[in-house]
Amino acid sequence: MPSRHTRASLALAAAFSLPLPALTLACVLSLPLPAVAQAPTNAAPLHNIVLVHGAWVDASGWKGVYDRLVAKGFHVTMVQEPETSLEDDVAATKRVLDQQDGPTLLVGHSYGGSIITEAGIHPRVAGLVYVAAHAPDVGEDEAELGKSMPSVLGRTEGAIEKTPDGFTYLKPDLFPKLFAPDLPKERAEFEARAQVLAAARVFSTPLTAAAWQGKPSWGIVAGSDQIINPDLERFYYERAGAPITVIAGASHSVYESHPREVAAVIEQAARELGKAAD
């Protein structure tokens, strides 16, 4: 497997839609002459970030992360997923990626990890960040992988309800305890009643692409995750060769309960991708 720096350079070359030698030449020619003689002391980070939510929630949960990244000067966009099928969610994500003006860091939470794994082959995607997320390989689906390392949710009978037309949701009285025990009670209860019902098939659809195979990735493990087994999160990230950050005591809602730490990982990934572009 190519080194992280090589993968980052290749991903950025693709994001700029230039061959790697042309990208290098373009970067050199665009520098003022004095800058050519001096090595840069602080590479500019990649500018565009797209955030992808997971099942049963919407993009509003990213607000704390969004605020911190925007304050640092990043251009941040969130995808509102329909959660009607993996194909629909990937298409929704690619629509947002099409709107970006250059290389983009794609971030996914939970089921959003499956979405970014498939959508991440988009030419504007330079790297991936997985936040308490699934990262299946080609031909794999998160439902089967979850059975190999069951979570608390997976061992809780009747926790997931299903409508007659095939949509799922987490039982509202269990949502605060399983999904968001480290959020304020009122907020967790509100989210339990504001769930976006997800088609059952989104969890069992095998992936046809795995962007982490060719693009640099970073992973965040929620230490007390009850929706995805933290050991499964580690397995995914180790397989992808991703640096791993463990946020001890964090629930599956780690992006809401620990926005500072999550934003810091995303910012670091953007800075590393920026260095690879130099």
PDB file of C-alpha atoms in Angstrom:
ATOM      1  CA  MET A   1       0.000   0.000   0.000  1.00  0.00           C
ATOM      2  CA  PRO A   2       1.387   3.481  -0.830  1.00  0.00           C
ATOM      3  CA  SER A   3       2.667   5.607   2.060  1.00  0.00           C
ATOM      4  CA  ARG A   4       0.316   8.152   3.657  1.00  0.00           C
ATOM      5  CA  HIS A   5       2.272  11.016   2.054  1.00  0.00           C
ATOM      6  CA  THR A   6       2.115   9.390  -1.376  1.00  0.00           C
ATOM      7  CA  ARG A   7      -1.621   8.719  -1.022  1.00  0.00           C
ATOM      8  CA  ALA A   8      -2.204  12.300   0.116  1.00  0.00           C
ATOM      9  CA  SER A   9      -0.221  13.702  -2.818  1.00  0.00           C
ATOM     10  CA  LEU A  10      -2.044  11.507  -5.326  1.00  0.00           C
ATOM     11  CA  ALA A  11      -5.432  12.371  -3.826  1.00  0.00           C
ATOM     12  CA  LEU A  12      -4.690  16.074  -3.976  1.00  0.00           C
ATOM     13  CA  ALA A  13      -3.478  15.770  -7.568  1.00  0.00           C
ATOM     14  CA  ALA A  14      -6.778  14.145  -8.482  1.00  0.00           C
ATOM     15  CA  ALA A  15      -8.720  16.783  -6.544  1.00  0.00           C
ATOM     16  CA  PHE A  16      -7.055  19.504  -8.574  1.00  0.00           C
ATOM     17  CA  SER A  17      -7.775  17.443 -11.739  1.00  0.00           C
ATOM     18  CA  LEU A  18      -4.093  17.627 -12.663  1.00  0.00           C
ATOM     19  CA  PRO A  19      -1.466  14.912 -13.151  1.00  0.00           C
ATOM     20  CA  LEU A  20       0.921  14.836 -10.200  1.00  0.00           C
ATOM     21  CA  PRO A  21       3.887  16.352 -12.114  1.00  0.00           C
ATOM     22  CA  ALA A  22       1.634  19.128 -13.411  1.00  0.00           C
ATOM     23  CA  LEU A  23       0.358  19.807  -9.907  1.00  0.00           C
ATOM     24  CA  THR A  24       3.932  20.103  -8.610  1.00  0.00           C
ATOM     25  CA  LEU A  25       4.916  22.423 -11.461  1.00  0.00           C
ATOM     26  CA  ALA A  26       1.785  24.534 -10.974  1.00  0.00           C
ATOM     27  CA  CYS A  27       2.547  24.925  -7.279  1.00  0.00           C
ATOM     28  CA  VAL A  28       6.151  25.999  -8.028  1.00  0.00           C
ATOM     29  CA  LEU A  29       5.199  28.443 -10.767  1.00  0.00           C
ATOM     30  CA  SER A  30       2.550  30.068  -8.593  1.00  0.00           C
ATOM     31  CA  LEU A  31       5.012  30.916  -5.823  1.00  0.00           C
ATOM     32  CA  PRO A  32       6.624  34.378  -5.639  1.00  0.00           C
ATOM     33  CA  LEU A  33      10.386  34.137  -6.295  1.00  0.00           C
ATOM     34  CA  PRO A  34      11.455  34.840  -2.689  1.00  0.00           C
ATOM     35  CA  ALA A  35       9.239  32.021  -1.470  1.00  0.00           C
ATOM     36  CA  VAL A  36      10.970  29.524  -3.775  1.00  0.00           C
ATOM     37  CA  ALA A  37      14.222  30.064  -1.949  1.00  0.00           C
ATOM     38  CA  GLN A  38      12.722  29.484   1.474  1.00  0.00           C
ATOM     39  CA  ALA A  39      10.964  26.380   2.760  1.00  0.00           C
ATOM     40  CA  PRO A  40       7.468  27.227   4.014  1.00  0.00           C
ATOM     41  CA  THR A  41       7.270  27.264   7.773  1.00  0.00           C
ATOM     42  CA  ASN A  42       3.545  26.674   8.064  1.00  0.00           C
ATOM     43  CA  ALA A  43       1.658  25.082   5.171  1.00  0.00           C
ATOM     44  CA  ALA A  44      -1.856  26.337   4.562  1.00  0.00           C
ATOM     45  CA  PRO A  45      -4.512  23.745   5.380  1.00  0.00           C
ATOM     46  CA  LEU A  46      -6.893  22.340   2.836  1.00  0.00           C
ATOM     47  CA  HIS A  47      -9.827  24.774   2.779  1.00  0.00           C
ATOM     48  CA  ASN A  48     -13.023  22.796   2.045  1.00  0.00           C
ATOM     49  CA  ILE A  49     -14.665  20.418   4.508  1.00  0.00           C
ATOM     50  CA  VAL A  50     -17.894  18.464   3.975  1.00  0.00           C
ATOM     51  CA  LEU A  51     -19.638  16.876   6.984  1.00  0.00           C
ATOM     52  CA  VAL A  52     -21.895  13.828   6.623  1.00  0.00           C
ATOM     53  CA  HIS A  53     -24.270  12.695   9.386  1.00  0.00           C
ATOM     54  CA  GLY A  54     -25.382   9.152  10.139  1.00  0.00           C
ATOM     55  CA  ALA A  55     -28.647   7.300  10.601  1.00  0.00           C
ATOM     56  CA  TRP A  56     -31.628   8.579  12.603  1.00  0.00           C
ATOM     57  CA  VAL A  57     -30.247  12.124  12.898  1.00  0.00           C
ATOM     58  CA  ASP A  58     -29.735  15.127  10.634  1.00  0.00           C
ATOM     59  CA  ALA A  59     -26.935  17.573   9.930  1.00  0.00           C
ATOM     60  CA  SER A  60     -27.824  19.950  12.786  1.00  0.00           C
ATOM     61  CA  GLY A  61     -25.796  17.851  15.208  1.00  0.00           C
ATOM     62  CA  TRP A  62     -22.624  19.103  13.537  1.00  0.00           C
ATOM     63  CA  LYS A  63     -23.264  22.681  14.757  1.00  0.00           C
ATOM     64  CA  GLY A  64     -20.559  22.675  17.442  1.00  0.00           C
ATOM     65  CA  VAL A  65     -17.948  21.236  15.080  1.00  0.00           C
ATOM     66  CA  TYR A  66     -19.070  23.565  12.285  1.00  0.00           C
ATOM     67  CA  ASP A  67     -18.732  26.675  14.465  1.00  0.00           C
ATOM     68  CA  ARG A  68     -15.189  25.780  15.498  1.00  0.00           C
ATOM     69  CA  LEU A  69     -14.006  24.999  11.983  1.00  0.00           C
ATOM     70  CA  VAL A  70     -15.568  28.120  10.479  1.00  0.00           C
ATOM     71  CA  ALA A  71     -13.874  30.196  13.192  1.00  0.00           C
ATOM     72  CA  LYS A  72     -10.558  28.780  11.943  1.00  0.00           C
ATOM     73  CA  GLY A  73     -11.307  29.938   8.413  1.00  0.00           C
ATOM     74  CA  PHE A  74     -12.510  26.707   6.827  1.00  0.00           C
ATOM     75  CA  HIS A  75     -15.290  26.541   4.244  1.00  0.00           C
ATOM     76  CA  VAL A  76     -17.652  23.966   5.772  1.00  0.00           C
ATOM     77  CA  THR A  77     -20.726  22.403   4.175  1.00  0.00           C
ATOM     78  CA  MET A  78     -23.063  19.790   5.632  1.00  0.00           C
ATOM     79  CA  VAL A  79     -25.050  17.187   3.723  1.00  0.00           C
ATOM     80  CA  GLN A  80     -28.678  16.501   4.623  1.00  0.00           C
ATOM     81  CA  GLU A  81     -29.056  12.810   3.843  1.00  0.00           C
ATOM     82  CA  PRO A  82     -32.478  11.410   2.834  1.00  0.00           C
ATOM     83  CA  GLU A  83     -31.622   8.050   4.464  1.00  0.00           C
ATOM     84  CA  THR A  84     -33.779   6.282   1.878  1.00  0.00           C
ATOM     85  CA  SER A  85     -30.989   4.121   0.451  1.00  0.00           C
ATOM     86  CA  LEU A  86     -27.205   4.049   0.402  1.00  0.00           C
ATOM     87  CA  GLU A  87     -27.349   4.972  -3.273  1.00  0.00           C
ATOM     88  CA  ASP A  88     -29.529   8.026  -2.541  1.00  0.00           C
ATOM     89  CA  ASP A  89     -27.285   9.144   0.315  1.00  0.00           C
ATOM     90  CA  VAL A  90     -24.130   8.774  -1.768  1.00  0.00           C
ATOM     91  CA  ALA A  91     -25.781  10.768  -4.561  1.00  0.00           C
ATOM     92  CA  ALA A  92     -26.752  13.525  -2.097  1.00  0.00           C
ATOM     93  CA  THR A  93     -23.159  13.683  -0.875  1.00  0.00           C
ATOM     94  CA  LYS A  94     -21.729  13.836  -4.386  1.00  0.00           C
ATOM     95  CA  ARG A  95     -24.054  16.745  -5.192  1.00  0.00           C
ATOM     96  CA  VAL A  96     -22.485  18.715  -2.362  1.00  0.00           C
ATOM     97  CA  LEU A  97     -18.978  17.669  -3.407  1.00  0.00           C
ATOM     98  CA  ASP A  98     -19.733  18.927  -6.921  1.00  0.00           C
ATOM     99  CA  GLN A  99     -20.315  22.378  -5.404  1.00  0.00           C
ATOM    100  CA  GLN A 100     -16.865  22.582  -3.793  1.00  0.00           C
ATOM    101  CA  ASP A 101     -14.257  24.750  -5.515  1.00  0.00           C
ATOM    102  CA  GLY A 102     -11.257  22.498  -4.924  1.00  0.00           C
ATOM    103  CA  PRO A 103      -9.779  19.681  -2.822  1.00  0.00           C
ATOM    104  CA  THR A 104     -12.110  18.675  -0.007  1.00  0.00           C
ATOM    105  CA  LEU A 105     -11.868  16.771   3.264  1.00  0.00           C
ATOM    106  CA  LEU A 106     -14.875  14.465   3.627  1.00  0.00           C
ATOM    107  CA  VAL A 107     -16.013  13.633   7.172  1.00  0.00           C
ATOM    108  CA  GLY A 108     -18.575  11.013   8.194  1.00  0.00           C
ATOM    109  CA  HIS A 109     -20.214   9.954  11.447  1.00  0.00           C
ATOM    110  CA  SER A 110     -21.689   6.491  12.101  1.00  0.00           C
ATOM    111  CA  TYR A 111     -23.511   5.223   8.989  1.00  0.00           C
ATOM    112  CA  GLY A 112     -22.096   8.350   7.378  1.00  0.00           C
ATOM    113  CA  GLY A 113     -18.814   6.451   7.315  1.00  0.00           C
ATOM    114  CA  SER A 114     -20.283   4.018   4.806  1.00  0.00           C
ATOM    115  CA  ILE A 115     -21.509   6.974   2.764  1.00  0.00           C
ATOM    116  CA  ILE A 116     -18.114   8.700   2.634  1.00  0.00           C
ATOM    117  CA  THR A 117     -16.359   5.420   1.898  1.00  0.00           C
ATOM    118  CA  GLU A 118     -18.407   5.090  -1.282  1.00  0.00           C
ATOM    119  CA  ALA A 119     -18.743   8.796  -2.156  1.00  0.00           C
ATOM    120  CA  GLY A 120     -15.089   9.457  -1.336  1.00  0.00           C
ATOM    121  CA  ILE A 121     -13.945   8.275  -4.754  1.00  0.00           C
ATOM    122  CA  HIS A 122     -15.237  11.637  -6.005  1.00  0.00           C
ATOM    123  CA  PRO A 123     -12.292  13.452  -7.641  1.00  0.00           C
ATOM    124  CA  ARG A 124     -12.531  16.462  -5.309  1.00  0.00           C
ATOM    125  CA  VAL A 125     -12.066  14.341  -2.169  1.00  0.00           C
ATOM    126  CA  ALA A 126      -8.491  14.534  -0.893  1.00  0.00           C
ATOM    127  CA  GLY A 127      -8.959  12.689   2.399  1.00  0.00           C
ATOM    128  CA  LEU A 128     -11.444  11.162   4.817  1.00  0.00           C
ATOM    129  CA  VAL A 129     -12.175  11.476   8.530  1.00  0.00           C
ATOM    130  CA  TYR A 130     -14.253   8.796  10.263  1.00  0.00           C
ATOM    131  CA  VAL A 131     -16.004   9.858  13.477  1.00  0.00           C
ATOM    132  CA  ALA A 132     -17.276   6.833  15.440  1.00  0.00           C
ATOM    133  CA  ALA A 133     -18.047   5.501  11.995  1.00  0.00           C
ATOM    134  CA  HIS A 134     -18.278   2.435   9.814  1.00  0.00           C
ATOM    135  CA  ALA A 135     -15.679   1.986   7.065  1.00  0.00           C
ATOM    136  CA  PRO A 136     -16.571  -1.169   5.122  1.00  0.00           C
ATOM    137  CA  ASP A 137     -14.545  -2.577   2.252  1.00  0.00           C
ATOM    138  CA  VAL A 138     -15.892  -3.346  -1.213  1.00  0.00           C
ATOM    139  CA  GLY A 139     -18.539  -6.061  -0.957  1.00  0.00           C
ATOM    140  CA  GLU A 140     -19.021  -5.551   2.793  1.00  0.00           C
ATOM    141  CA  ASP A 141     -21.981  -3.995   4.611  1.00  0.00           C
ATOM    142  CA  GLU A 142     -22.103  -2.552   8.087  1.00  0.00           C
ATOM    143  CA  ALA A 143     -24.911  -4.811   9.309  1.00  0.00           C
ATOM    144  CA  GLU A 144     -22.846  -7.976   8.837  1.00  0.00           C
ATOM    145  CA  LEU A 145     -19.702  -6.346  10.170  1.00  0.00           C
ATOM    146  CA  GLY A 146     -21.616  -5.225  13.251  1.00  0.00           C
ATOM    147  CA  LYS A 147     -22.577  -8.818  13.988  1.00  0.00           C
ATOM    148  CA  SER A 148     -18.901  -9.772  14.141  1.00  0.00           C
ATOM    149  CA  MET A 149     -18.326  -7.331  17.022  1.00  0.00           C
ATOM    150  CA  PRO A 150     -21.756  -6.643  18.543  1.00  0.00           C
ATOM    151  CA  SER A 151     -22.409  -3.332  20.259  1.00  0.00           C
ATOM    152  CA  VAL A 152     -24.640  -2.706  23.255  1.00  0.00           C
ATOM    153  CA  LEU A 153     -27.352  -1.750  20.760  1.00  0.00           C
ATOM    154  CA  GLY A 154     -26.857  -5.015  18.907  1.00  0.00           C
ATOM    155  CA  ARG A 155     -27.357  -6.947  22.133  1.00  0.00           C
ATOM    156  CA  THR A 156     -30.438  -4.972  23.200  1.00  0.00           C
ATOM    157  CA  GLU A 157     -33.506  -6.814  21.957  1.00  0.00           C
ATOM    158  CA  GLY A 158     -36.237  -4.624  20.491  1.00  0.00           C
ATOM    159  CA  ALA A 159     -34.197  -1.407  20.572  1.00  0.00           C
ATOM    160  CA  ILE A 160     -34.692  -0.769  16.858  1.00  0.00           C
ATOM    161  CA  GLU A 161     -38.265  -0.432  15.614  1.00  0.00           C
ATOM    162  CA  LYS A 162     -39.306  -0.945  11.996  1.00  0.00           C
ATOM    163  CA  THR A 163     -42.263   0.544  10.142  1.00  0.00           C
ATOM    164  CA  PRO A 164     -44.441  -1.549   7.800  1.00  0.00           C
ATOM    165  CA  ASP A 165     -42.763   0.060   4.779  1.00  0.00           C
ATOM    166  CA  GLY A 166     -39.241  -0.809   5.899  1.00  0.00           C
ATOM    167  CA  PHE A 167     -37.936   2.250   7.755  1.00  0.00           C
ATOM    168  CA  THR A 168     -36.167   2.050  11.110  1.00  0.00           C
ATOM    169  CA  TYR A 169     -35.750   4.191  14.193  1.00  0.00           C
ATOM    170  CA  LEU A 170     -34.314   3.809  17.664  1.00  0.00           C
ATOM    171  CA  LYS A 171     -36.974   3.476  20.369  1.00  0.00           C
ATOM    172  CA  PRO A 172     -37.337   7.005  21.757  1.00  0.00           C
ATOM    173  CA  ASP A 173     -37.116   5.905  25.378  1.00  0.00           C
ATOM    174  CA  LEU A 174     -33.787   4.156  24.659  1.00  0.00           C
ATOM    175  CA  PHE A 175     -32.262   6.857  22.434  1.00  0.00           C
ATOM    176  CA  PRO A 176     -30.874   9.033  25.280  1.00  0.00           C
ATOM    177  CA  LYS A 177     -29.338   6.028  27.036  1.00  0.00           C
ATOM    178  CA  LEU A 178     -27.823   4.317  23.991  1.00  0.00           C
ATOM    179  CA  PHE A 179     -27.138   7.058  21.449  1.00  0.00           C
ATOM    180  CA  ALA A 180     -26.462  10.164  23.510  1.00  0.00           C
ATOM    181  CA  PRO A 181     -25.930   9.525  27.239  1.00  0.00           C
ATOM    182  CA  ASP A 182     -23.345  12.325  27.455  1.00  0.00           C
ATOM    183  CA  LEU A 183     -25.657  14.993  26.046  1.00  0.00           C
ATOM    184  CA  PRO A 184     -27.951  17.086  28.257  1.00  0.00           C
ATOM    185  CA  LYS A 185     -31.104  15.087  28.984  1.00  0.00           C
ATOM    186  CA  GLU A 186     -33.440  17.576  27.301  1.00  0.00           C
ATOM    187  CA  ARG A 187     -31.357  17.649  24.146  1.00  0.00           C
ATOM    188  CA  ALA A 188     -31.108  13.865  23.907  1.00  0.00           C
ATOM    189  CA  GLU A 189     -34.852  13.508  24.433  1.00  0.00           C
ATOM    190  CA  PHE A 190     -35.535  16.101  21.733  1.00  0.00           C
ATOM    191  CA  GLU A 191     -33.303  14.246  19.270  1.00  0.00           C
ATOM    192  CA  ALA A 192     -35.082  11.010  20.158  1.00  0.00           C
ATOM    193  CA  ARG A 193     -38.371  12.586  19.043  1.00  0.00           C
ATOM    194  CA  ALA A 194     -36.824  14.260  15.990  1.00  0.00           C
ATOM    195  CA  GLN A 195     -35.331  11.145  14.438  1.00  0.00           C
ATOM    196  CA  VAL A 196     -35.011  10.820  10.681  1.00  0.00           C
ATOM    197  CA  LEU A 197     -36.292   7.350   9.894  1.00  0.00           C
ATOM    198  CA  ALA A 198     -33.685   5.370   7.970  1.00  0.00           C
ATOM    199  CA  ALA A 199     -34.532   2.701   5.431  1.00  0.00           C
ATOM    200  CA  ALA A 200     -33.461  -0.687   6.793  1.00  0.00           C
ATOM    201  CA  ARG A 201     -31.659  -1.426   3.547  1.00  0.00           C
ATOM    202  CA  VAL A 202     -29.084   1.325   4.116  1.00  0.00           C
ATOM    203  CA  PHE A 203     -27.402  -0.897   6.699  1.00  0.00           C
ATOM    204  CA  SER A 204     -27.278  -4.048   4.571  1.00  0.00           C
ATOM    205  CA  THR A 205     -26.251  -2.697   1.169  1.00  0.00           C
ATOM    206  CA  PRO A 206     -22.755  -3.884   0.182  1.00  0.00           C
ATOM    207  CA  LEU A 207     -20.337  -1.172  -0.862  1.00  0.00           C
ATOM    208  CA  THR A 208     -19.070  -0.963  -4.428  1.00  0.00           C
ATOM    209  CA  ALA A 209     -16.111   1.329  -3.655  1.00  0.00           C
ATOM    210  CA  ALA A 210     -13.786   1.949  -0.715  1.00  0.00           C
ATOM    211  CA  ALA A 211     -12.145   5.361  -0.929  1.00  0.00           C
ATOM    212  CA  TRP A 212      -9.915   4.708   2.091  1.00  0.00           C
ATOM    213  CA  GLN A 213      -7.953   2.219  -0.011  1.00  0.00           C
ATOM    214  CA  GLY A 214      -6.410   5.033  -2.025  1.00  0.00           C
ATOM    215  CA  LYS A 215      -6.888   8.197   0.018  1.00  0.00           C
ATOM    216  CA  PRO A 216      -5.474   9.187   3.424  1.00  0.00           C
ATOM    217  CA  SER A 217      -7.855   8.691   6.327  1.00  0.00           C
ATOM    218  CA  TRP A 218      -8.151   9.573  10.008  1.00  0.00           C
ATOM    219  CA  GLY A 219     -10.323   7.870  12.612  1.00  0.00           C
ATOM    220  CA  ILE A 220     -11.972   8.845  15.899  1.00  0.00           C
ATOM    221  CA  VAL A 221     -13.021   6.129  18.349  1.00  0.00           C
ATOM    222  CA  ALA A 222     -15.771   7.024  20.821  1.00  0.00           C
ATOM    223  CA  GLY A 223     -14.540   5.208  23.912  1.00  0.00           C
ATOM    224  CA  SER A 224     -17.979   4.473  25.386  1.00  0.00           C
ATOM    225  CA  ASP A 225     -19.904   4.050  22.127  1.00  0.00           C
ATOM    226  CA  GLN A 226     -22.961   1.819  22.552  1.00  0.00           C
ATOM    227  CA  ILE A 227     -24.185   2.024  18.940  1.00  0.00           C
ATOM    228  CA  ILE A 228     -20.986   0.802  17.252  1.00  0.00           C
ATOM    229  CA  ASN A 229     -18.548  -1.364  19.192  1.00  0.00           C
ATOM    230  CA  PRO A 230     -15.393   0.740  19.760  1.00  0.00           C
ATOM    231  CA  ASP A 231     -13.322  -2.336  18.871  1.00  0.00           C
ATOM    232  CA  LEU A 232     -15.010  -2.422  15.468  1.00  0.00           C
ATOM    233  CA  GLU A 233     -14.171   1.246  14.973  1.00  0.00           C
ATOM    234  CA  ARG A 234     -10.513   0.471  15.762  1.00  0.00           C
ATOM    235  CA  PHE A 235     -10.574  -2.465  13.348  1.00  0.00           C
ATOM    236  CA  TYR A 236     -11.837  -0.249  10.544  1.00  0.00           C
ATOM    237  CA  TYR A 237      -9.266   2.475  11.139  1.00  0.00           C
ATOM    238  CA  GLU A 238      -6.313   0.118  11.558  1.00  0.00           C
ATOM    239  CA  ARG A 239      -7.251  -1.632   8.317  1.00  0.00           C
ATOM    240  CA  ALA A 240      -7.341   1.725   6.536  1.00  0.00           C
ATOM    241  CA  GLY A 241      -3.955   2.729   7.951  1.00  0.00           C
ATOM    242  CA  ALA A 242      -5.566   5.727   9.625  1.00  0.00           C
ATOM    243  CA  PRO A 243      -4.132   7.543  12.654  1.00  0.00           C
ATOM    244  CA  ILE A 244      -6.531   6.873  15.529  1.00  0.00           C
ATOM    245  CA  THR A 245      -7.745   9.312  18.174  1.00  0.00           C
ATOM    246  CA  VAL A 246      -9.633   7.790  21.115  1.00  0.00           C
ATOM    247  CA  ILE A 247     -11.965  10.107  23.021  1.00  0.00           C
ATOM    248  CA  ALA A 248     -12.365   8.327  26.336  1.00  0.00           C
ATOM    249  CA  GLY A 249     -15.840   8.188  27.822  1.00  0.00           C
ATOM    250  CA  ALA A 250     -17.486   9.601  24.699  1.00  0.00           C
ATOM    251  CA  SER A 251     -20.795   8.222  23.479  1.00  0.00           C
ATOM    252  CA  HIS A 252     -21.857   7.645  19.888  1.00  0.00           C
ATOM    253  CA  SER A 253     -22.812  11.349  19.854  1.00  0.00           C
ATOM    254  CA  VAL A 254     -19.146  12.247  20.260  1.00  0.00           C
ATOM    255  CA  TYR A 255     -19.353  14.899  17.523  1.00  0.00           C
ATOM    256  CA  GLU A 256     -21.972  16.715  19.631  1.00  0.00           C
ATOM    257  CA  SER A 257     -20.642  16.052  23.130  1.00  0.00           C
ATOM    258  CA  HIS A 258     -16.952  16.632  22.272  1.00  0.00           C
ATOM    259  CA  PRO A 259     -17.015  19.118  19.359  1.00  0.00           C
ATOM    260  CA  ARG A 260     -13.678  20.678  20.316  1.00  0.00           C
ATOM    261  CA  GLU A 261     -11.789  17.377  20.154  1.00  0.00           C
ATOM    262  CA  VAL A 262     -13.538  16.270  16.960  1.00  0.00           C
ATOM    263  CA  ALA A 263     -12.895  19.614  15.258  1.00  0.00           C
ATOM    264  CA  ALA A 264      -9.228  19.406  16.288  1.00  0.00           C
ATOM    265  CA  VAL A 265      -8.799  16.059  14.511  1.00  0.00           C
ATOM    266  CA  ILE A 266     -10.498  17.412  11.388  1.00  0.00           C
ATOM    267  CA  GLU A 267      -8.318  20.527  11.448  1.00  0.00           C
ATOM    268  CA  GLN A 268      -5.169  18.415  11.852  1.00  0.00           C
ATOM    269  CA  ALA A 269      -6.192  16.255   8.889  1.00  0.00           C
ATOM    270  CA  ALA A 270      -6.757  19.371   6.776  1.00  0.00           C
ATOM    271  CA  ARG A 271      -3.339  20.725   7.747  1.00  0.00           C
ATOM    272  CA  GLU A 272      -1.606  17.446   6.895  1.00  0.00           C
ATOM    273  CA  LEU A 273      -3.298  17.397   3.512  1.00  0.00           C
ATOM    274  CA  GLY A 274      -2.185  20.993   3.006  1.00  0.00           C
ATOM    275  CA  LYS A 275       1.426  20.003   3.700  1.00  0.00           C
ATOM    276  CA  ALA A 276       1.155  17.157   1.188  1.00  0.00           C
ATOM    277  CA  ALA A 277       0.099  19.681  -1.444  1.00  0.00           C
ATOM    278  CA  ASP A 278       3.293  21.720  -1.035  1.00  0.00           C
TER     279      ASP A 278
END
